[in-house]
Coordinates of N, CA and C in Angstrom, one line a residue:
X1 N -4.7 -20.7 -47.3 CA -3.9 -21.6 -46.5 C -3.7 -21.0 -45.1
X2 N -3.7 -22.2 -43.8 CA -3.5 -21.2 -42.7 C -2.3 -22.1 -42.3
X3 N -2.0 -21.2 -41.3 CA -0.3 -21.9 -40.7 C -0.4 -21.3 -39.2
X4 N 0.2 -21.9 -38.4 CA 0.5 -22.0 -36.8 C 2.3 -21.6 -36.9
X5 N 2.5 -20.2 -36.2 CA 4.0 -20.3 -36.4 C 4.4 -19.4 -34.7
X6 N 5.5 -20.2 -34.1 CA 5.8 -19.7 -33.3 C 7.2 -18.6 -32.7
X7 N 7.4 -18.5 -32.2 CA 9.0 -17.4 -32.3 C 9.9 -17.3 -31.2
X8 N 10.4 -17.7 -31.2 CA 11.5 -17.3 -29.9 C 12.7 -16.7 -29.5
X9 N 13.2 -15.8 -28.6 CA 14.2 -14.9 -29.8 C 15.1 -14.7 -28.3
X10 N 17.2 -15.2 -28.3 CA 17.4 -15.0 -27.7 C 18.4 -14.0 -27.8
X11 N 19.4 -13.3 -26.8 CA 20.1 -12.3 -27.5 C 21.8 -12.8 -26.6
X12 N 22.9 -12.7 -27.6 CA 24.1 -13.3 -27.3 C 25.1 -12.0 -27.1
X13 N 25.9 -11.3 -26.6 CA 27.3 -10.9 -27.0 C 28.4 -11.3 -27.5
X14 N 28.7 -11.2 -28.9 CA 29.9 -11.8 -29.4 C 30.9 -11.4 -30.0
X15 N 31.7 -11.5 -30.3 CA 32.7 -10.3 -30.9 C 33.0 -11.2 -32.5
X16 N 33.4 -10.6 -33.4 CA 34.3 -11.3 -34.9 C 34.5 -10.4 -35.7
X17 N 35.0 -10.7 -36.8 CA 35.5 -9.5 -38.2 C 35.0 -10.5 -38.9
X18 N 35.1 -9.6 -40.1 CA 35.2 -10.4 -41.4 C 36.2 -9.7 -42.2
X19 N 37.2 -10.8 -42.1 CA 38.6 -10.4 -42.6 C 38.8 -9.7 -43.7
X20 N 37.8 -10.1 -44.8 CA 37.8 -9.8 -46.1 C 37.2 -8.2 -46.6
X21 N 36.4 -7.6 -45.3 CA 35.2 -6.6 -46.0 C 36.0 -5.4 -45.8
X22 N 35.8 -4.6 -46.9 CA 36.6 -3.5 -47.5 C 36.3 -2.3 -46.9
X23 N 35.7 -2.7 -45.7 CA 35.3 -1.2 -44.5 C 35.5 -1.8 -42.7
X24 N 35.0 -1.0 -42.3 CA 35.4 -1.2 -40.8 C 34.9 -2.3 -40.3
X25 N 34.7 -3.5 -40.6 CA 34.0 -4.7 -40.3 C 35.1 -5.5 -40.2
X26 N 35.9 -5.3 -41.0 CA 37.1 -6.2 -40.8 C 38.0 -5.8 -39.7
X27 N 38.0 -5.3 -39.1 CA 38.2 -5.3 -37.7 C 37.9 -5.9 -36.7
X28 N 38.5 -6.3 -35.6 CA 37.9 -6.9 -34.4 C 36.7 -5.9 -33.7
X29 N 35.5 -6.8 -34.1 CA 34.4 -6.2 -33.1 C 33.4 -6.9 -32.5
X30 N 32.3 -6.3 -32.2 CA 31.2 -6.6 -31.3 C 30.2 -7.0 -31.6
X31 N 29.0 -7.6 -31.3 CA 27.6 -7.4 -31.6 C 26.9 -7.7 -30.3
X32 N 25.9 -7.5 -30.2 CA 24.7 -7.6 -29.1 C 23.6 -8.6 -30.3
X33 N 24.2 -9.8 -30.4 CA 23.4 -10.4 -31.7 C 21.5 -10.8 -30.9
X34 N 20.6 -10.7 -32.0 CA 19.7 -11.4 -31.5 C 19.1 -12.2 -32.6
X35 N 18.7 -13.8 -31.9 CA 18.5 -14.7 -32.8 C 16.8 -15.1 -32.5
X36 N 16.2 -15.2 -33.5 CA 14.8 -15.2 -33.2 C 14.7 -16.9 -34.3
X37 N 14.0 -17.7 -33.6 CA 13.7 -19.2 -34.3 C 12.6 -19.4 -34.3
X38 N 12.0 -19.1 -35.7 CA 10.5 -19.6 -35.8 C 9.9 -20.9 -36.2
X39 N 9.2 -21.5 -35.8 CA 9.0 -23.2 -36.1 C 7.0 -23.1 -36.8
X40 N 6.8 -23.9 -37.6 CA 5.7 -23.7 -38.1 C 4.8 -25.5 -37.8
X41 N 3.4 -25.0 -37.8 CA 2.9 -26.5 -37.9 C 3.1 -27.3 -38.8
X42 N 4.2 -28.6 -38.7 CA 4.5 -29.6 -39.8 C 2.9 -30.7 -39.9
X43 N 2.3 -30.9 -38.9 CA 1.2 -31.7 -38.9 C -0.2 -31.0 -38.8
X44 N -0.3 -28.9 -39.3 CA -1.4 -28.8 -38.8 C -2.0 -28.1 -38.2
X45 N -1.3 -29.1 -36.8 CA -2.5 -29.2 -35.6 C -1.5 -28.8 -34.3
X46 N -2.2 -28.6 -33.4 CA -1.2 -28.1 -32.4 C -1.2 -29.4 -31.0
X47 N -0.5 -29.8 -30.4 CA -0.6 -31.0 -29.2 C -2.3 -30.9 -29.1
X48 N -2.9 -32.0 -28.9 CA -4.0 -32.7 -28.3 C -4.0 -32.9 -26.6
X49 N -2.7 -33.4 -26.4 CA -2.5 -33.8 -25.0 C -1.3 -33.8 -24.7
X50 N -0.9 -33.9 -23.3 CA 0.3 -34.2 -22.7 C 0.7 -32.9 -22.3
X51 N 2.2 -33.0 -22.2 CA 2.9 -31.5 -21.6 C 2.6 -30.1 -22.1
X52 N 2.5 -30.0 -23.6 CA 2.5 -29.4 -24.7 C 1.3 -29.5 -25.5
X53 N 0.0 -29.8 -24.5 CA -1.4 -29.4 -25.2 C -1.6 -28.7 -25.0
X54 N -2.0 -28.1 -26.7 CA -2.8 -26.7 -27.2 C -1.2 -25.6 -27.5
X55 N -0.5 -26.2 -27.4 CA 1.2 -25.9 -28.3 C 1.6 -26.2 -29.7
X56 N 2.0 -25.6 -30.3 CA 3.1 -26.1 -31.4 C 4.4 -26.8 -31.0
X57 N 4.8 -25.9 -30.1 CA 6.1 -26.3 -29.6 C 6.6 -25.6 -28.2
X58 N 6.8 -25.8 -27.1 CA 6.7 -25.1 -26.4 C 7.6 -24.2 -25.8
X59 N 7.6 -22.6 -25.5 CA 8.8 -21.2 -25.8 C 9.8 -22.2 -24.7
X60 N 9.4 -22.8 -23.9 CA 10.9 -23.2 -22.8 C 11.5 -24.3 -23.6
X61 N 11.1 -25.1 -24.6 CA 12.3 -26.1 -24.8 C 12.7 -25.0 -26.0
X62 N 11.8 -24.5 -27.1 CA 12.8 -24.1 -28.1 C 13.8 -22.7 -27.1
X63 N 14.0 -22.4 -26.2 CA 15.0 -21.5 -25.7 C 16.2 -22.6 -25.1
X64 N 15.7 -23.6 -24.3 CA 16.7 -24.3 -24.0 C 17.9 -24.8 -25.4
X65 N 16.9 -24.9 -26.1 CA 17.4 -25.8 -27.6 C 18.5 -24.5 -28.2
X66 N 17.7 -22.8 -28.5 CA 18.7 -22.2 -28.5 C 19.7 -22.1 -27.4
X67 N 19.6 -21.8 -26.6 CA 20.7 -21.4 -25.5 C 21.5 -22.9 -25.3
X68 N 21.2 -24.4 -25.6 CA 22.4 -25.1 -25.9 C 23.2 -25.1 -26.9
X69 N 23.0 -24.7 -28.5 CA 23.4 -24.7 -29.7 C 23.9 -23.5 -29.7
X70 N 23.4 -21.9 -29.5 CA 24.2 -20.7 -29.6 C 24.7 -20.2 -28.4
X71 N 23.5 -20.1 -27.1 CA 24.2 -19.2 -26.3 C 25.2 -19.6 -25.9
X72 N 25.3 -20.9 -25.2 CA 26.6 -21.7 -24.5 C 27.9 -21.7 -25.4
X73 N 27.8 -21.8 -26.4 CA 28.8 -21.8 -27.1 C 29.2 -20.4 -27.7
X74 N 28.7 -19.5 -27.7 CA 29.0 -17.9 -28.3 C 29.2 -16.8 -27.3
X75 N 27.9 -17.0 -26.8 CA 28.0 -15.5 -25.5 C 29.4 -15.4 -25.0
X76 N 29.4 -14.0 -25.3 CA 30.8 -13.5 -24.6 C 31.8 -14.5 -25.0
X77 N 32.0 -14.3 -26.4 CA 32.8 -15.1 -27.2 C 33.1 -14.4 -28.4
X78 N 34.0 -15.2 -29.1 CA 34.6 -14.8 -30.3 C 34.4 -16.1 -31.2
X79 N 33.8 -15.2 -32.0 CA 33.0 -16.0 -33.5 C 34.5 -16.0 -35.0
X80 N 34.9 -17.0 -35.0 CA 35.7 -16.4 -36.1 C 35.7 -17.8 -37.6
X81 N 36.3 -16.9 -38.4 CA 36.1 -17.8 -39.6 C 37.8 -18.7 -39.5
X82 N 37.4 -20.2 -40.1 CA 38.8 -20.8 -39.6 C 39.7 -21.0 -40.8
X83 N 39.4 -19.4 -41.7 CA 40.2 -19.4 -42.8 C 41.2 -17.9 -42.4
X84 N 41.1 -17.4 -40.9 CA 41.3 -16.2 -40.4 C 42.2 -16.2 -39.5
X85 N 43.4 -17.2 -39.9 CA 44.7 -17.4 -39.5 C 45.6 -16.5 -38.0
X86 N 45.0 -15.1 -38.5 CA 45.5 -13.8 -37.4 C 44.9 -14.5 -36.6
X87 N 43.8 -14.2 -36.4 CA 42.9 -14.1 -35.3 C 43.2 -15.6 -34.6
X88 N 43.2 -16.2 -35.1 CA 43.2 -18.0 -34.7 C 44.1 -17.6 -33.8
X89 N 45.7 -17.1 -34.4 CA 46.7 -17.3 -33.8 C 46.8 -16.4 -32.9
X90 N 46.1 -15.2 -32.4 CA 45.7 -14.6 -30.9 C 44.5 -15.5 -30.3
X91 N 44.0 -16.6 -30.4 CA 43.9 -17.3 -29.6 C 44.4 -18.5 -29.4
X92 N 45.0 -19.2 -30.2 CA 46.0 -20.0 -29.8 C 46.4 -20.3 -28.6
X93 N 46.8 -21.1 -27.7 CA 47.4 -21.6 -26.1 C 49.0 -21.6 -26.6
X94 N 49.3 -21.0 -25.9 CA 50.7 -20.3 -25.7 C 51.7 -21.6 -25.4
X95 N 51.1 -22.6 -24.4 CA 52.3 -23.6 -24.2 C 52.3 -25.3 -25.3
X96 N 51.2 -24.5 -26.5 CA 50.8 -25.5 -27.4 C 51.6 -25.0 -28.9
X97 N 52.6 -25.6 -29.7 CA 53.0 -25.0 -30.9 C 51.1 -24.9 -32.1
X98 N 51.3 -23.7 -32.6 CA 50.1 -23.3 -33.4 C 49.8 -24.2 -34.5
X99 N 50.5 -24.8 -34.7 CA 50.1 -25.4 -35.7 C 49.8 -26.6 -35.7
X100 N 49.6 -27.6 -35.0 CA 49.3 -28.4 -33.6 C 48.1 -28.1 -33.6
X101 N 48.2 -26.5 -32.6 CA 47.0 -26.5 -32.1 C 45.5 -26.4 -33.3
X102 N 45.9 -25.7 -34.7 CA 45.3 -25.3 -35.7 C 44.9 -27.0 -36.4
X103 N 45.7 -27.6 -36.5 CA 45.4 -28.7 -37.2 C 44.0 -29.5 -36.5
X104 N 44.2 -29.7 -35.2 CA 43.2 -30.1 -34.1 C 41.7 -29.2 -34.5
X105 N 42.1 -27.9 -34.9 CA 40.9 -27.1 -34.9 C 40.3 -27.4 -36.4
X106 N 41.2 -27.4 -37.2 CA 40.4 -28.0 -38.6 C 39.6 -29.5 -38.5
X107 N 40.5 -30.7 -38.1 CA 39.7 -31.1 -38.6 C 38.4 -31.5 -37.5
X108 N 38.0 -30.7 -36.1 CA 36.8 -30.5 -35.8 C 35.9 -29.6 -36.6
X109 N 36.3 -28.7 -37.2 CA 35.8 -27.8 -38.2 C 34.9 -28.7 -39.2
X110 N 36.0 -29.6 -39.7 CA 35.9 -30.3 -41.2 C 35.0 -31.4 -40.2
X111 N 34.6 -31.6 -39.3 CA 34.4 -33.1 -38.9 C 32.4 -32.8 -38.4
X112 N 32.4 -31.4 -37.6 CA 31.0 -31.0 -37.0 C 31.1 -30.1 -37.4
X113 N 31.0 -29.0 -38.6 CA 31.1 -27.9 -39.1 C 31.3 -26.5 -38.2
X114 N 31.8 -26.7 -37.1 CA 32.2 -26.0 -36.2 C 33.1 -26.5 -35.4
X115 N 33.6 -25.5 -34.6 CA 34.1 -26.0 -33.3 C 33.6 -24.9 -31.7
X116 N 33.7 -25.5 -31.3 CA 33.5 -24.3 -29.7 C 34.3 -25.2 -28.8
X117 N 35.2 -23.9 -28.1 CA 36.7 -24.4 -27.3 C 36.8 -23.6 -26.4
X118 N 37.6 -23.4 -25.3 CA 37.6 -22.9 -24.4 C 39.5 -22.9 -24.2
X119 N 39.6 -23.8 -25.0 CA 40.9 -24.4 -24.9 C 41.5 -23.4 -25.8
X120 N 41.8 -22.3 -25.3 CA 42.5 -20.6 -25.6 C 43.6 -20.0 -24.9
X121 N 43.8 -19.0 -25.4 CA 44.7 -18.0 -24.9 C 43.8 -17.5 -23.8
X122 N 44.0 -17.6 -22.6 CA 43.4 -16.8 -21.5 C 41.8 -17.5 -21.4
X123 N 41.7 -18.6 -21.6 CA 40.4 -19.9 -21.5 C 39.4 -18.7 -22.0
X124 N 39.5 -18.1 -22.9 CA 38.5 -17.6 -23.6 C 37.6 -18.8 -24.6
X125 N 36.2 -18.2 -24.8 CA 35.5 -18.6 -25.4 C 35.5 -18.7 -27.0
X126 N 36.1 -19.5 -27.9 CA 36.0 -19.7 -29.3 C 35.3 -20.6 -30.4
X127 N 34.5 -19.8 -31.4 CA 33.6 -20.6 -31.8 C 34.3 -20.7 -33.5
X128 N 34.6 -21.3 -34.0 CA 34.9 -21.5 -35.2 C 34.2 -21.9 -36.3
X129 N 34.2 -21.5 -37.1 CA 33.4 -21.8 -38.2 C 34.2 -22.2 -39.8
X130 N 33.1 -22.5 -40.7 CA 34.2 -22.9 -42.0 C 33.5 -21.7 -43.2
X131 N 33.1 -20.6 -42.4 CA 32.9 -19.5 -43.1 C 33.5 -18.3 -42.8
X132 N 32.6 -17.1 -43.2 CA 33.0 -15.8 -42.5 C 32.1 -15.8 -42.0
X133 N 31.9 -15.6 -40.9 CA 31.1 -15.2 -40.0 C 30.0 -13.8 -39.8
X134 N 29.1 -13.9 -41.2 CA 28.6 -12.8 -41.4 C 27.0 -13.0 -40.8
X135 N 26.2 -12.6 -40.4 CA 24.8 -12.3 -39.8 C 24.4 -13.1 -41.1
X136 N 24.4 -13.0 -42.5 CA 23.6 -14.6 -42.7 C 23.9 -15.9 -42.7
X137 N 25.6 -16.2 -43.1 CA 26.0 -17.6 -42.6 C 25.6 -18.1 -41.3
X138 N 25.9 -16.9 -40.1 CA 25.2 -17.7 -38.5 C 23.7 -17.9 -39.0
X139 N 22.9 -17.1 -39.6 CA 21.2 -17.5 -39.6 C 21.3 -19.4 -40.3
X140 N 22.5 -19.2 -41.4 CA 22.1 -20.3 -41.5 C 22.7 -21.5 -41.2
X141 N 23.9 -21.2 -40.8 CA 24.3 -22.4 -39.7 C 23.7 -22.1 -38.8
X142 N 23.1 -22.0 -38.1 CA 22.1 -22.3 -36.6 C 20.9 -22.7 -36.9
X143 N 20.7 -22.3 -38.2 CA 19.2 -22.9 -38.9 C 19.5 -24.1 -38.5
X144 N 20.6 -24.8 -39.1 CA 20.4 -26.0 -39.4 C 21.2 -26.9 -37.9
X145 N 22.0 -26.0 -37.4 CA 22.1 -27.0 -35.7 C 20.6 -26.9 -35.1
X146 N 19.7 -26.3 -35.2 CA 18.6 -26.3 -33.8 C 17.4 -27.0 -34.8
X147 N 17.8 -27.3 -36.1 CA 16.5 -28.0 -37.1 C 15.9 -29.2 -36.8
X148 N 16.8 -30.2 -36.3 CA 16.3 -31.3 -35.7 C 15.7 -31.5 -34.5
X149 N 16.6 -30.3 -33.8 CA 16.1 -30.4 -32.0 C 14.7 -29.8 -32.3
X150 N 14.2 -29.0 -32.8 CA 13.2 -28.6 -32.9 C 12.1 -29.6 -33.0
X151 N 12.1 -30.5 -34.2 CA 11.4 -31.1 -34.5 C 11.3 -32.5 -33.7
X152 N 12.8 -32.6 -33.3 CA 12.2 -33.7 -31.4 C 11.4 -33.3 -30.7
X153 N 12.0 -32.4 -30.3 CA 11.2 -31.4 -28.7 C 10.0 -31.6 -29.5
X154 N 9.5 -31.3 -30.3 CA 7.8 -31.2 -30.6 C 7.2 -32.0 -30.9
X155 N 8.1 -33.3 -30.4 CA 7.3 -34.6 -30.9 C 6.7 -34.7 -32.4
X156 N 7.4 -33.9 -33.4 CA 7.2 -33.8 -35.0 C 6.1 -33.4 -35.6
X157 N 5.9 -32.4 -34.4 CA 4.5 -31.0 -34.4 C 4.9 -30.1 -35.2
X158 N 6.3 -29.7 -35.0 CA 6.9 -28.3 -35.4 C 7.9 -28.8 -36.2
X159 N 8.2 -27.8 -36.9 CA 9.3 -27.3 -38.4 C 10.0 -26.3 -37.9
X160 N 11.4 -26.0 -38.2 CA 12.0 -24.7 -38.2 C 11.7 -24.1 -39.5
X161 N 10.8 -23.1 -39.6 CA 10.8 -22.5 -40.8 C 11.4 -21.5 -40.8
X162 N 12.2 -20.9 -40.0 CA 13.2 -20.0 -40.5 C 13.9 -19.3 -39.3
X163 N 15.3 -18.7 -39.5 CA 16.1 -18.1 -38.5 C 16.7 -16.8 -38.8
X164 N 16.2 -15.6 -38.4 CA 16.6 -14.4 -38.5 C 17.7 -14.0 -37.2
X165 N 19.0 -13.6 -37.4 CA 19.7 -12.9 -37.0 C 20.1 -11.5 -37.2
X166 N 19.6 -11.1 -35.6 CA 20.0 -9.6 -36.1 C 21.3 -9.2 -35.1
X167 N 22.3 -8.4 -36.0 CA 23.5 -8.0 -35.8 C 23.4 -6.2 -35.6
X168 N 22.6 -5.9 -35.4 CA 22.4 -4.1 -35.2 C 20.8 -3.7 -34.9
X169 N 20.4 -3.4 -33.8 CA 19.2 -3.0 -34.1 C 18.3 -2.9 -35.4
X170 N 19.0 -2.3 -36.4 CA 18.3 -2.1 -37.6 C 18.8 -3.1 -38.9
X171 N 20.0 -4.3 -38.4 CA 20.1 -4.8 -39.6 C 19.8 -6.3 -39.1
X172 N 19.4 -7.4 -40.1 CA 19.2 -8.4 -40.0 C 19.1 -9.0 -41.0
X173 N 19.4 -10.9 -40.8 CA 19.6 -11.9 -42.0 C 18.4 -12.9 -41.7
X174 N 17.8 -13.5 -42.9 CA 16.7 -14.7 -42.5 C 17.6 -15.4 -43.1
X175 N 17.5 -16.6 -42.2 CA 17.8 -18.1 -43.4 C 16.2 -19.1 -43.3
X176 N 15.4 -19.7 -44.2 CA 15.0 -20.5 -44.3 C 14.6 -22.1 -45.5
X177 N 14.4 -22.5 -45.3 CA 14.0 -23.5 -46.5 C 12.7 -23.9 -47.1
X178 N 12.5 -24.2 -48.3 CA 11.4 -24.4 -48.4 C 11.2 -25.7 -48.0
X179 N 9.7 -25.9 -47.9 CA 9.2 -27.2 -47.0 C 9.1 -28.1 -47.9

């Protein structure tokens, strides 16, 4: 069997814990994340003609496609889980009662499985999620925000076949699905 697969990989600064883990992770920290999106041939064959002949898919839209879905919304941000109450409520807007403001954040949570807001404590950047925010839930929530754009942009050339997130030089999560 042969396959056509391509890769694109961008890198974000974000900060989050995970509330729950029984070592120094549940603390407020950092990463220098990098997200690599690979797409495979769904038909094959690679463009015949047009913008994107002799492509699968081409590295400038799948970066645009990332950098609309992760980077704009994460870089130099705080990733947090919206079961993570603390945290919520240091970012919270100060002239808004919290609980107000938390109800508004659930049910965008519950509504587009995220949220991204700006509308913070100090117009900081907030990306909320309905997990913990560990290096494989982002692989695979982002799997599944950039899965369709993928397969537009490519005029239904290309598949996401899988999203690795790496959170440390040396550690990293794949999410993929089978076809």
């Amino acid at each position: 069997m042969t396959s056509m697969l391509v890769t694109r990989r961008i890198e974000i600064d974000a900060g989050h814990r995970i509330m729950l883990h029984g070592s120094k992770c549940r603390h407020l920290h950092g990463h220098r994340y990098a997200i690599e999106a690979t797409a495979r041939a769904a038909r094959g064959r690679l463009h015949d003609s047009g913008e994107q002949a002799g492509m699968l898919l081409d590295f400038g839209f799948l970066k645009e496609e990332m950098e609309a879905a992760i980077d704009a919304a994460c870089d130099h941000g705080f990733i947090s889980a919206l079961a993570d109450i603390d945290v919520l409520r240091m970012f919270a807007p100060a002239a808004q009662p919290f609980d107000d403001w938390l109800a508004g954040v659930r049910v965008a949570v519950e509504r587009d499985g995220y949220l991204s807001t700006t509308d913070c404590r100090l117009g900081s950047k907030l990306y909320v999620v309905p997990f913990h925010p560990t290096a494989e839930e982002l692989a695979r929530h982002w799997f599944h925000r950039l899965k369709k754009a993928v397969r537009h942009r490519s005029d239904g050339y290309a598949e996401l076949d899988r999203l690795r997130v790496w959170e440390t030089p040396n550690c990293w999560a794949e999410y993929s699905e089978d076809a």
